[in-house]
mmCIF file of N, CA and C in Angstrom:
data_model
loop_
_atom_site.group_PDB
_atom_site.id
_atom_site.type_symbol
_atom_site.label_atom_id
_atom_site.label_comp_id
_atom_site.label_asym_id
_atom_site.label_seq_id
_atom_site.Cartn_x
_atom_site.Cartn_y
_atom_site.Cartn_z
ATOM 1 N N UNK A 195 3.548 -23.436 -3.117
ATOM 2 C CA UNK A 195 2.516 -22.709 -2.534
ATOM 3 C C UNK A 195 1.006 -23.620 -2.666
ATOM 4 N N UNK A 196 0.890 -24.226 -3.740
ATOM 5 C CA UNK A 196 -0.154 -25.175 -3.779
ATOM 6 C C UNK A 196 -0.399 -26.122 -2.839
ATOM 7 N N UNK A 197 0.605 -26.664 -2.332
ATOM 8 C CA UNK A 197 0.598 -27.800 -1.422
ATOM 9 C C UNK A 197 0.212 -27.578 0.020
ATOM 10 N N UNK A 198 0.447 -26.131 0.371
ATOM 11 C CA UNK A 198 0.335 -25.557 1.878
ATOM 12 C C UNK A 198 -0.992 -24.683 1.746
ATOM 13 N N UNK A 199 -1.642 -24.362 0.557
ATOM 14 C CA UNK A 199 -2.523 -23.295 0.617
ATOM 15 C C UNK A 199 -3.781 -23.794 1.167
ATOM 16 N N UNK A 200 -4.420 -22.879 1.808
ATOM 17 C CA UNK A 200 -5.906 -23.201 2.581
ATOM 18 C C UNK A 200 -6.945 -22.500 1.861
ATOM 19 N N UNK A 201 -7.369 -21.485 2.043
ATOM 20 C CA UNK A 201 -8.475 -20.772 1.354
ATOM 21 C C UNK A 201 -7.956 -19.484 0.560
ATOM 22 N N UNK A 202 -7.092 -18.777 1.138
ATOM 23 C CA UNK A 202 -6.581 -17.616 0.343
ATOM 24 C C UNK A 202 -5.088 -17.585 0.715
ATOM 25 N N UNK A 203 -4.312 -17.455 -0.436
ATOM 26 C CA UNK A 203 -3.021 -17.249 -0.132
ATOM 27 C C UNK A 203 -2.656 -15.700 -0.831
ATOM 28 N N UNK A 204 -1.751 -15.131 0.004
ATOM 29 C CA UNK A 204 -1.504 -13.704 -0.473
ATOM 30 C C UNK A 204 0.000 -13.731 -0.993
ATOM 31 N N UNK A 205 0.034 -12.927 -2.075
ATOM 32 C CA UNK A 205 1.527 -12.920 -2.485
ATOM 33 C C UNK A 205 1.680 -11.333 -2.693
ATOM 34 N N UNK A 206 2.567 -10.845 -2.177
ATOM 35 C CA UNK A 206 3.117 -9.358 -2.071
ATOM 36 C C UNK A 206 4.132 -9.102 -3.042
ATOM 37 N N UNK A 207 3.857 -8.222 -4.114
ATOM 38 C CA UNK A 207 4.897 -8.040 -5.196
ATOM 39 C C UNK A 207 5.214 -6.504 -5.393
ATOM 40 N N UNK A 208 5.271 -5.929 -4.370
ATOM 41 C CA UNK A 208 5.449 -4.455 -4.550
ATOM 42 C C UNK A 208 6.832 -4.053 -4.790
ATOM 43 N N UNK A 209 7.806 -4.999 -4.500
ATOM 44 C CA UNK A 209 9.191 -4.889 -4.837
ATOM 45 C C UNK A 209 9.633 -5.098 -6.206
ATOM 46 N N UNK A 210 8.755 -5.686 -6.957
ATOM 47 C CA UNK A 210 8.952 -6.085 -8.373
ATOM 48 C C UNK A 210 8.746 -4.598 -9.246
ATOM 49 N N UNK A 211 9.751 -4.455 -10.212
ATOM 50 C CA UNK A 211 9.664 -3.439 -11.205
ATOM 51 C C UNK A 211 8.713 -3.885 -12.282
ATOM 52 N N UNK A 212 8.948 -5.007 -12.610
ATOM 53 C CA UNK A 212 8.196 -5.510 -13.778
ATOM 54 C C UNK A 212 7.827 -7.002 -13.794
ATOM 55 N N UNK A 213 6.995 -7.719 -14.612
ATOM 56 C CA UNK A 213 7.021 -9.128 -14.499
ATOM 57 C C UNK A 213 6.676 -9.579 -15.889
ATOM 58 N N UNK A 214 7.290 -10.703 -16.256
ATOM 59 C CA UNK A 214 6.967 -11.283 -17.671
ATOM 60 C C UNK A 214 6.082 -12.239 -17.787
ATOM 61 N N UNK A 215 5.859 -13.008 -18.980
ATOM 62 C CA UNK A 215 4.794 -14.099 -19.043
ATOM 63 C C UNK A 215 5.193 -15.105 -18.206
ATOM 64 N N UNK A 216 6.525 -15.444 -18.233
ATOM 65 C CA UNK A 216 7.074 -16.561 -17.247
ATOM 66 C C UNK A 216 6.660 -16.441 -15.846
ATOM 67 N N UNK A 217 6.903 -15.210 -15.303
ATOM 68 C CA UNK A 217 6.538 -15.052 -13.969
ATOM 69 C C UNK A 217 4.826 -15.205 -13.806
ATOM 70 N N UNK A 218 4.067 -14.593 -14.621
ATOM 71 C CA UNK A 218 2.702 -14.695 -14.635
ATOM 72 C C UNK A 218 2.226 -16.135 -14.617
ATOM 73 N N UNK A 219 2.846 -16.981 -15.618
ATOM 74 C CA UNK A 219 2.660 -18.401 -15.790
ATOM 75 C C UNK A 219 2.736 -19.109 -14.528
ATOM 76 N N UNK A 220 3.951 -18.693 -13.804
ATOM 77 C CA UNK A 220 3.990 -19.239 -12.484
ATOM 78 C C UNK A 220 3.010 -19.109 -11.467
ATOM 79 N N UNK A 221 2.467 -17.982 -11.520
ATOM 80 C CA UNK A 221 1.189 -17.693 -10.553
ATOM 81 C C UNK A 221 0.018 -18.505 -11.139
ATOM 82 N N UNK A 222 -0.115 -18.183 -12.507
ATOM 83 C CA UNK A 222 -1.423 -18.871 -13.118
ATOM 84 C C UNK A 222 -1.581 -20.386 -12.835
ATOM 85 N N UNK A 223 -0.333 -21.136 -13.198
ATOM 86 C CA UNK A 223 -0.148 -22.524 -13.078
ATOM 87 C C UNK A 223 -0.546 -22.944 -11.586
ATOM 88 N N UNK A 224 0.158 -22.357 -10.746
ATOM 89 C CA UNK A 224 -0.046 -22.427 -9.104
ATOM 90 C C UNK A 224 -1.697 -22.397 -8.968
ATOM 91 N N UNK A 225 -2.139 -21.187 -9.489
ATOM 92 C CA UNK A 225 -3.596 -21.140 -8.973
ATOM 93 C C UNK A 225 -4.374 -22.159 -9.784
ATOM 94 N N UNK A 226 -3.892 -22.628 -10.905
ATOM 95 C CA UNK A 226 -4.869 -23.656 -11.438
ATOM 96 C C UNK A 226 -4.821 -25.191 -10.727
ATOM 97 N N UNK A 227 -3.732 -25.215 -9.988
ATOM 98 C CA UNK A 227 -3.478 -26.417 -9.288
ATOM 99 C C UNK A 227 -4.127 -26.517 -7.986
ATOM 100 N N UNK A 228 -4.674 -25.380 -7.519
ATOM 101 C CA UNK A 228 -5.461 -25.374 -6.112
ATOM 102 C C UNK A 228 -6.700 -26.103 -6.301
ATOM 103 N N UNK A 229 -6.937 -26.702 -5.181
ATOM 104 C CA UNK A 229 -8.229 -27.675 -4.956
ATOM 105 C C UNK A 229 -9.335 -26.632 -4.693
ATOM 106 N N UNK A 230 -9.108 -25.560 -4.111
ATOM 107 C CA UNK A 230 -10.232 -24.596 -3.875
ATOM 108 C C UNK A 230 -9.315 -23.258 -3.418
ATOM 109 N N UNK A 231 -10.257 -22.208 -3.211
ATOM 110 C CA UNK A 231 -9.712 -20.924 -2.923
ATOM 111 C C UNK A 231 -9.234 -20.107 -3.988
ATOM 112 N N UNK A 232 -8.310 -19.139 -3.642
ATOM 113 C CA UNK A 232 -7.656 -18.158 -4.781
ATOM 114 C C UNK A 232 -6.520 -17.645 -4.181
ATOM 115 N N UNK A 233 -5.704 -17.087 -5.035
ATOM 116 C CA UNK A 233 -4.310 -16.355 -4.780
ATOM 117 C C UNK A 233 -4.731 -14.872 -4.868
ATOM 118 N N UNK A 234 -4.226 -13.961 -3.889
ATOM 119 C CA UNK A 234 -4.479 -12.599 -4.047
ATOM 120 C C UNK A 234 -3.088 -12.052 -3.999
ATOM 121 N N UNK A 235 -2.884 -11.337 -5.009
ATOM 122 C CA UNK A 235 -1.539 -10.805 -5.547
ATOM 123 C C UNK A 235 -1.721 -9.185 -5.116
ATOM 124 N N UNK A 236 -0.906 -8.622 -4.281
ATOM 125 C CA UNK A 236 -1.038 -7.307 -3.740
ATOM 126 C C UNK A 236 0.096 -6.667 -4.322
ATOM 127 N N UNK A 237 -0.214 -5.432 -4.817
ATOM 128 C CA UNK A 237 0.567 -4.455 -5.439
ATOM 129 C C UNK A 237 1.607 -5.011 -6.404
ATOM 130 N N UNK A 238 0.957 -5.621 -7.584
ATOM 131 C CA UNK A 238 1.986 -6.111 -8.439
ATOM 132 C C UNK A 238 2.277 -5.194 -9.680
ATOM 133 N N UNK A 239 3.315 -5.499 -10.439
ATOM 134 C CA UNK A 239 3.534 -4.524 -11.546
ATOM 135 C C UNK A 239 2.448 -4.419 -12.452
ATOM 136 N N UNK A 240 2.068 -3.360 -12.964
ATOM 137 C CA UNK A 240 0.921 -3.092 -13.654
ATOM 138 C C UNK A 240 0.596 -4.060 -14.754
ATOM 139 N N UNK A 241 1.745 -4.511 -15.475
ATOM 140 C CA UNK A 241 1.333 -5.447 -16.562
ATOM 141 C C UNK A 241 0.889 -6.855 -16.257
ATOM 142 N N UNK A 242 0.861 -6.984 -15.030
ATOM 143 C CA UNK A 242 0.491 -8.536 -14.675
ATOM 144 C C UNK A 242 -0.956 -8.438 -14.902
ATOM 145 N N UNK A 243 -1.830 -7.895 -14.567
ATOM 146 C CA UNK A 243 -3.353 -7.801 -14.890
ATOM 147 C C UNK A 243 -3.569 -7.944 -16.638
ATOM 148 N N UNK A 244 -2.699 -7.229 -17.243
ATOM 149 C CA UNK A 244 -2.611 -7.234 -18.862
ATOM 150 C C UNK A 244 -2.432 -8.847 -19.230
ATOM 151 N N UNK A 245 -1.198 -9.209 -18.790
ATOM 152 C CA UNK A 245 -0.712 -10.498 -19.222
ATOM 153 C C UNK A 245 -1.719 -11.753 -18.698
ATOM 154 N N UNK A 246 -2.214 -11.541 -17.382
ATOM 155 C CA UNK A 246 -3.281 -12.602 -17.229
ATOM 156 C C UNK A 246 -4.573 -12.635 -17.963
ATOM 157 N N UNK A 247 -4.812 -11.307 -18.394
ATOM 158 C CA UNK A 247 -6.181 -11.205 -19.177
ATOM 159 C C UNK A 247 -6.004 -11.816 -20.668
ATOM 160 N N UNK A 248 -4.843 -11.502 -21.257
ATOM 161 C CA UNK A 248 -4.399 -12.005 -22.581
ATOM 162 C C UNK A 248 -4.299 -13.620 -22.487
ATOM 163 N N UNK A 249 -3.392 -14.180 -21.691
ATOM 164 C CA UNK A 249 -3.162 -15.459 -21.771
ATOM 165 C C UNK A 249 -4.098 -16.505 -20.907
ATOM 166 N N UNK A 250 -4.579 -15.935 -19.830
ATOM 167 C CA UNK A 250 -5.481 -16.823 -18.939
ATOM 168 C C UNK A 250 -6.853 -16.049 -18.811
ATOM 169 N N UNK A 251 -7.598 -15.703 -19.906
ATOM 170 C CA UNK A 251 -8.938 -14.765 -19.540
ATOM 171 C C UNK A 251 -9.720 -15.727 -18.969
ATOM 172 N N UNK A 252 -10.482 -14.870 -18.049
ATOM 173 C CA UNK A 252 -11.552 -15.694 -17.216
ATOM 174 C C UNK A 252 -11.109 -16.373 -16.128
ATOM 175 N N UNK A 253 -9.604 -16.245 -15.663
ATOM 176 C CA UNK A 253 -9.227 -17.072 -14.566
ATOM 177 C C UNK A 253 -9.737 -16.515 -13.388
ATOM 178 N N UNK A 254 -10.368 -17.219 -12.621
ATOM 179 C CA UNK A 254 -11.044 -16.788 -11.386
ATOM 180 C C UNK A 254 -10.304 -17.159 -9.975
ATOM 181 N N UNK A 255 -9.134 -17.585 -10.071
ATOM 182 C CA UNK A 255 -8.558 -18.156 -8.845
ATOM 183 C C UNK A 255 -7.364 -17.035 -8.460
ATOM 184 N N UNK A 256 -7.099 -16.159 -9.394
ATOM 185 C CA UNK A 256 -6.125 -15.027 -9.013
ATOM 186 C C UNK A 256 -6.836 -13.669 -8.861
ATOM 187 N N UNK A 257 -6.801 -13.056 -7.802
ATOM 188 C CA UNK A 257 -7.318 -11.736 -7.796
ATOM 189 C C UNK A 257 -6.062 -10.736 -7.583
ATOM 190 N N UNK A 258 -6.069 -9.716 -8.335
ATOM 191 C CA UNK A 258 -5.067 -8.702 -8.289
ATOM 192 C C UNK A 258 -5.575 -7.492 -7.302
ATOM 193 N N UNK A 259 -4.937 -7.329 -6.216
ATOM 194 C CA UNK A 259 -5.337 -6.115 -5.414
ATOM 195 C C UNK A 259 -4.627 -4.744 -5.813
ATOM 196 N N UNK A 260 -5.090 -3.961 -5.299
ATOM 197 C CA UNK A 260 -4.491 -2.287 -5.525
ATOM 198 C C UNK A 260 -3.152 -2.419 -5.610
ATOM 199 N N UNK A 261 -2.707 -1.581 -6.420
ATOM 200 C CA UNK A 261 -1.243 -1.188 -6.604
ATOM 201 C C UNK A 261 -0.725 -0.133 -5.766
#
C-alpha cells in the first residue's frame, strides 16, 4: 500500500469481527512509511481505536471512520 499511496488510502474492514495487535501494527507501520497523506480505515472492529491509542498514541496518519 505504501508504494502506491497518493494522498488518502481507504481500507474497508467491515467484514472483520476483531483485530489484534499484529493487524493494527501492519496498519501503523504502513502509515509510518508514507511520505505524506493518511490511511482512512472504514468501519473497523471497535478494538482497533483502543489498540492504536495504546501502542501508537498521537499517530496522525491513521484516521478511523465511523463503524
